[in-house]
Amino acid sequence: MTERPPKILVTKIGFDGHDRGSRIVAAYLRDAGMDVVYTGPWQQIPAVVKLALEEDIDVLGISSLATDHLLVPKLIEALREAGLGHIPVVVGGIVPPEEEPALRAAGVAAIFHPGASREEIVAEVGRLARLARAAVEGDV
Amino acid sequence: MTASLVERLLRGEPAALARAITAVETESARGRDILRAVQPRLGRARLVGFTGPPGAGKSTLVGAYVGELRKRGKSVGVIAVDPSSPISGGAILGDRLRMTEHAGDPGVFIRSLASRGHLGGLSPAASRIADLMDAAGKDVVILETVGAGQSEVEVAEVADVAVVVCAPGLGDDVQAIKAGILEIADVLVVNKSDLPLADRTRRQLKAMLQLRAARVDVAVLSTTATSGEGVAALADAVEAVWAAKGRPPPGTRLKRIIAEAAAREIRAKILASPQLAALSSAVERGELDVATAAAALVRALGED
Amino acid sequence: MAEPVQLPLPGFDQARARWRRDYEAQIGTDRVVRNRSGIEVKPIYTPDDWDGSRYMEELGFPGAPPFTRGIYPTMHRGRTWTQRQLIGLGTPEDFNLRIRKIIAAGATGLSLIPCNSVYRGYDVDECPIELLGTCGTTVNSVDDMDRCLEGVDLGRISTALNDPSPFTLLALLLVVAEKRGVPWSSITGTSNQSDYLSHFVANHMFFRLALPGARRVLLDHIEFALEKIPGWNPLSVVGQHMQQGGATPAEAMGLTLSTAIQYATDLIEGRGHAPDKVLPKFTFFFDISISFFEEVAKFRAGRRIWQRIARERFGAKDPRSWRFKFHGQTSGVDLTRQQPLNNIARATVQAMAGIFGGLQSMHVDAYDEVLSVPTEKAAKIAIATQNILREEAHLTDVIDPLGGSYYVETLTNEMEAKIEAVIAKIDAAGGMYRACETGLVQTMLGESALAFQEKVESGEEKIVGVNAYREEGDAVDVPALDRPAREAMEAQIARLVRYKEARDQAATRRALDGLARAANSTSDNVFGAVVEAARAGATHGEICATLRRELGFGDVLVVP
């Protein structure tokens, strides 16, 4: 048995199209030894769910520079309906402080604001991935 | 537990297929159990390999080819292999982003795979993951790799039909395409045929094929994946190769898979063998030649 | 009048040797300092670096080639920059309320930022309601545009429309003008998101139609404007997207000029227009980072290169073709979420770089932009910043006040060489269209973005409050969010549905069919057909859907 590196989906939902941040984060995670499934912008929620399922990912990362984070609660609900409630969802980008509680309440596992360091992102995503993998292996 | 996963896999449930792939990818005991359980049900899907140099537009072409197969009513599995970083071991798997038009289609299952330690080549698990997709009822399984190092040749061995994709103006000209590639291609595609040098590239490829009399039957096609031009002809050409080759006896493939697995095992044993260091020193001192040392090592392994 | 400087200066060599000895004794091991574009920055600049002997070739006087000191003889002494704050939030009524206040306060120009759903080419009834009106105004129909501009004299107010290909908002505006009896000849303004290549490689949100279609519609739009709306600027080449996407200042300028070369070639060689007919319509739009001297040099060098391109590459004879007119926006990339009020200081420095760089129009970012959509309070501070720099600091009293600085002139020459190298690289790749199509430009941006971020991670590039001078609990003065009320958006959707029901369905159908035919013909002007469709009652979403179907969805080449 070989260990599989953490497998992370980095994607964008909604309308925004800035990808400087998501490209940098993808490179960070790869350089930390993770496998990163990377998509273009404007993914529909059902498509993200299908992708998460097919790729058997450990963590789902949403990059949001405009207001796309407002769709994340819907995404988490859709993941749960598809039996993928174990996948932690993290959000990176611009999230106004007063909208954080609603995202946390919806189940967002971590929020990375502008200025979050490489170290912080890699450590937290890695930790969440290990937890998620352990949960799956205990399952089925 | 595994039994029910196998049942769900054989019914074609995407969640079961996804989990089974992870089990096989990590070479777990559960993965081996799953493969053993589904083995008698394999052999229905046809396996099409796509390879070629980076920048040839393979992923986009695969996306367009999948679209054509869907039009023809086929269900499709795609294994998209991206290279792992030799430094960190991590990988960015970005191929499926060129296949977004199938994002909502339940008839298409796409799985990205990192090439892992296997330098420039195919992950050893790729061929078995294709088997899982076969077991899940996919009519066609596509294996897409970046043509770096060994992978073209490996794809040709694994796939029923090998499609080699190149683009005009990559490098100086066709000479940039590695030697050996023409020998393995069942279908050669010049993608991005809207570019100025496309015709020249196609003529050069044909000329090179004619120098090697054994493969005059290889189709050389032009496609423009972004507009869909030539994609139906590509699907027809793959069909034609399949029809001409016929279904290979299942033993052929299995023999190769067993042989490869055994070879990996033996190699690991050789590298771990205590005799290796002693024999190496003897060769270094000039007491033994390499061939004699190797023969001695093989004898020693057999005695274990 | 002083005599021109004679070199060598008496005592120069000895003084320099003494300084070098003292400097080295005090500093120990000197570190290499490089600016964002990778140019090594020395501890001091003297006549060794720039002696003014090539003043006439390199600088000359403002309003004349090579325009290093500015494109107009009087520059900011005569006319300061246009203060163009981008606005757009919520419903057309919300927008109207805000611009009427601004016009009452004396503004002569307005700019419209549509909702992100509009950017993506959809109507409000096709989108998740959570996202509507959160970043801009929801404008879908002639009715919406009419309400946005209620009480606004279209013949007197210049309008900047942040709307990419197929430029539906301009079509809606033209129809509103028609209905009000305002002649198109009196309409002025800019299509300031017309640069589809920058959308393809960097700010993907604006990319609606596949590359070949986007290329064609831009050219049609420019030709339409040249012929029928003479006061309109149909083209703005957007370097801002390149720099925000990760390009260094030199790369951003080089890629922007390469983009302009592509569009000019398409118009002159592709469509057969005279250079002096099209080049005066070219305007540019840049990011102004906090790398102060580098930005000043970027703009000075850019001006010099553009006039050379216009004259030497395209053979333009009319001086208006040579002028590098640009709008600058202070960079949001440099702003921090930590200690957000510090962003006022950052925007001030950025704005100064823009002013000394000789811009024609400016938007200063609100300090809270990094937290959310800017609040009104923060937007007012951004306006005040510009007024303070002009009225209190007197930055506009002297034209090109940094000109003649040994450092600034040397840096301008070095930036010029860097920028020229980028242009040469893109030329070698077959031009900007091709370099974007193959992913070359995207790779350049990604590599530079990562390299800069690595410097921040390593602490080589310091950001106050982020990797230096940090404070716990520093998120002070968090602005109150202005999200549109859900009911207001529900009403907006209901209104659009009613609009669609009430119009002449047959006429709308015919116009949309006509648009599809135009897209498939090689001779029709697609933008003309967009205007026809808007006039017949078709909505923004319907027009975009028709063109997506006929010309292809604007998928971008994502390079991870």
mmCIF file of C-alpha atoms in Angstrom, chain A residues 12-28 30-31 36-45 64-74 93-100 111-121, chain C residues 115-117 120 122 127-132 134-135 201-207 243-247 333 335 337-338 369-373 442-443 445-450 452-454 457 466 478-481 483 553-556 558-560:
data_model
loop_
_atom_site.group_PDB
_atom_site.id
_atom_site.type_symbol
_atom_site.label_atom_id
_atom_site.label_comp_id
_atom_site.label_asym_id
_atom_site.label_seq_id
_atom_site.Cartn_x
_atom_site.Cartn_y
_atom_site.Cartn_z
ATOM 1 C CA LYS A 12 -14.007 28.939 -8.776
ATOM 2 C CA ILE A 13 -17.788 29.130 -8.791
ATOM 3 C CA GLY A 14 -19.998 32.093 -9.651
ATOM 4 C CA PHE A 15 -18.948 34.932 -11.937
ATOM 5 C CA ASP A 16 -15.500 36.112 -10.884
ATOM 6 C CA GLY A 17 -12.548 35.473 -13.166
ATOM 7 C CA HIS A 18 -9.435 36.608 -11.281
ATOM 8 C CA ASP A 19 -7.060 33.663 -11.021
ATOM 9 C CA ARG A 20 -3.781 35.125 -9.778
ATOM 10 C CA GLY A 21 -4.485 33.909 -6.233
ATOM 11 C CA SER A 22 -5.741 30.455 -7.145
ATOM 12 C CA ARG A 23 -2.739 29.827 -9.387
ATOM 13 C CA ILE A 24 -0.334 30.798 -6.610
ATOM 14 C CA VAL A 25 -2.135 28.631 -4.056
ATOM 15 C CA ALA A 26 -2.173 25.677 -6.467
ATOM 16 C CA ALA A 27 1.593 26.014 -6.907
ATOM 17 C CA TYR A 28 2.088 26.202 -3.129
ATOM 18 C CA ARG A 30 1.926 21.182 -5.325
ATOM 19 C CA ASP A 31 5.270 22.292 -3.940
ATOM 20 C CA VAL A 36 -4.031 19.641 -7.035
ATOM 21 C CA VAL A 37 -6.945 19.301 -9.418
ATOM 22 C CA TYR A 38 -7.235 22.749 -10.964
ATOM 23 C CA THR A 39 -10.160 24.081 -12.978
ATOM 24 C CA GLY A 40 -11.051 27.248 -14.777
ATOM 25 C CA PRO A 41 -13.551 29.777 -13.446
ATOM 26 C CA TRP A 42 -17.377 29.744 -13.548
ATOM 27 C CA GLN A 43 -17.895 26.126 -12.537
ATOM 28 C CA GLN A 44 -21.504 25.241 -11.893
ATOM 29 C CA ILE A 45 -22.219 23.718 -8.494
ATOM 30 C CA SER A 64 -13.461 34.092 -4.436
ATOM 31 C CA LEU A 65 -12.318 37.646 -5.199
ATOM 32 C CA ALA A 66 -15.726 39.147 -5.819
ATOM 33 C CA THR A 67 -18.840 37.870 -4.084
ATOM 34 C CA ASP A 68 -18.853 34.246 -5.196
ATOM 35 C CA HIS A 69 -18.337 33.108 -1.595
ATOM 36 C CA LEU A 70 -22.046 33.859 -1.150
ATOM 37 C CA LEU A 71 -22.736 30.664 -3.145
ATOM 38 C CA VAL A 72 -20.607 28.446 -0.914
ATOM 39 C CA PRO A 73 -23.455 27.461 1.436
ATOM 40 C CA LYS A 74 -25.337 26.138 -1.605
ATOM 41 C CA GLY A 93 -9.861 35.497 -1.231
ATOM 42 C CA ILE A 94 -11.938 38.461 -0.186
ATOM 43 C CA VAL A 95 -14.549 37.582 2.417
ATOM 44 C CA PRO A 96 -15.957 40.546 4.348
ATOM 45 C CA PRO A 97 -15.672 40.003 8.122
ATOM 46 C CA GLU A 98 -19.413 40.289 8.674
ATOM 47 C CA GLU A 99 -20.068 37.473 6.229
ATOM 48 C CA GLU A 100 -17.654 35.045 7.865
ATOM 49 C CA ILE A 111 -11.150 30.996 5.379
ATOM 50 C CA PHE A 112 -7.883 32.397 4.045
ATOM 51 C CA HIS A 113 -7.817 36.171 3.739
ATOM 52 C CA PRO A 114 -5.407 38.276 1.702
ATOM 53 C CA GLY A 115 -2.064 38.103 3.470
ATOM 54 C CA ALA A 116 -2.443 34.486 4.605
ATOM 55 C CA SER A 117 1.013 32.943 4.449
ATOM 56 C CA ARG A 118 2.083 29.958 2.418
ATOM 57 C CA GLU A 119 2.915 28.130 5.633
ATOM 58 C CA GLU A 120 -0.534 28.709 7.106
ATOM 59 C CA ILE A 121 -2.366 27.599 3.947
ATOM 60 C CA CYS C 115 -23.198 43.534 -11.995
ATOM 61 C CA ASN C 116 -20.929 40.515 -12.437
ATOM 62 C CA SER C 117 -23.887 38.666 -13.948
ATOM 63 C CA ARG C 120 -20.722 37.187 -17.732
ATOM 64 C CA TYR C 122 -26.567 36.930 -18.398
ATOM 65 C CA CYS C 127 -28.606 33.827 -12.218
ATOM 66 C CA PRO C 128 -28.356 32.870 -8.541
ATOM 67 C CA ILE C 129 -30.066 35.722 -6.729
ATOM 68 C CA GLU C 130 -27.363 35.781 -4.014
ATOM 69 C CA LEU C 131 -24.899 37.272 -6.475
ATOM 70 C CA LEU C 132 -27.092 39.896 -8.114
ATOM 71 C CA THR C 134 -23.354 42.689 -5.194
ATOM 72 C CA CYS C 135 -20.553 44.139 -7.313
ATOM 73 C CA VAL C 201 -5.343 35.990 -20.330
ATOM 74 C CA ALA C 202 -5.991 37.792 -17.061
ATOM 75 C CA ASN C 203 -9.355 39.095 -15.957
ATOM 76 C CA HIS C 204 -11.482 36.255 -17.271
ATOM 77 C CA MET C 205 -14.719 37.659 -15.874
ATOM 78 C CA PHE C 206 -15.002 39.983 -18.876
ATOM 79 C CA PHE C 207 -14.402 37.305 -21.467
ATOM 80 C CA GLN C 243 -0.340 43.776 -13.877
ATOM 81 C CA GLN C 244 -3.076 42.584 -11.523
ATOM 82 C CA GLY C 245 -2.728 39.141 -13.068
ATOM 83 C CA GLY C 246 0.911 39.102 -11.971
ATOM 84 C CA ALA C 247 2.916 40.869 -14.683
ATOM 85 C CA VAL C 333 -3.145 44.291 -5.243
ATOM 86 C CA LEU C 335 -3.779 46.976 -0.399
ATOM 87 C CA ARG C 337 -6.734 43.589 4.879
ATOM 88 C CA GLN C 338 -4.548 44.064 7.936
ATOM 89 C CA GLU C 369 -11.632 47.636 -1.424
ATOM 90 C CA VAL C 370 -9.687 44.668 -0.132
ATOM 91 C CA LEU C 371 -12.411 43.962 2.421
ATOM 92 C CA SER C 372 -15.472 44.320 0.275
ATOM 93 C CA VAL C 373 -17.168 46.446 -2.362
ATOM 94 C CA GLN C 442 -0.551 33.383 -19.214
ATOM 95 C CA THR C 443 2.651 31.540 -18.313
ATOM 96 C CA LEU C 445 1.944 36.281 -15.713
ATOM 97 C CA GLY C 446 1.841 33.156 -13.551
ATOM 98 C CA GLU C 447 5.597 32.997 -13.193
ATOM 99 C CA SER C 448 5.906 36.663 -12.246
ATOM 100 C CA ALA C 449 3.007 36.445 -9.786
ATOM 101 C CA LEU C 450 4.594 33.458 -8.079
ATOM 102 C CA PHE C 452 6.654 38.175 -6.347
ATOM 103 C CA GLN C 453 4.702 36.128 -3.824
ATOM 104 C CA GLU C 454 7.854 34.140 -3.006
ATOM 105 C CA GLU C 457 6.885 34.850 1.794
ATOM 106 C CA VAL C 466 1.315 41.447 6.695
ATOM 107 C CA VAL C 478 -14.384 47.533 9.356
ATOM 108 C CA PRO C 479 -16.820 49.200 6.985
ATOM 109 C CA ALA C 480 -20.483 48.320 6.981
ATOM 110 C CA LEU C 481 -21.456 46.208 4.017
ATOM 111 C CA ARG C 483 -25.414 44.327 0.022
ATOM 112 C CA PHE C 553 -18.651 30.597 -25.559
ATOM 113 C CA GLY C 554 -15.736 32.566 -24.184
ATOM 114 C CA ASP C 555 -13.839 29.739 -22.592
ATOM 115 C CA VAL C 556 -10.431 30.857 -21.425
ATOM 116 C CA VAL C 558 -6.452 28.377 -18.086
ATOM 117 C CA VAL C 559 -2.814 27.724 -17.386
ATOM 118 C CA PRO C 560 -2.445 26.338 -13.871
#
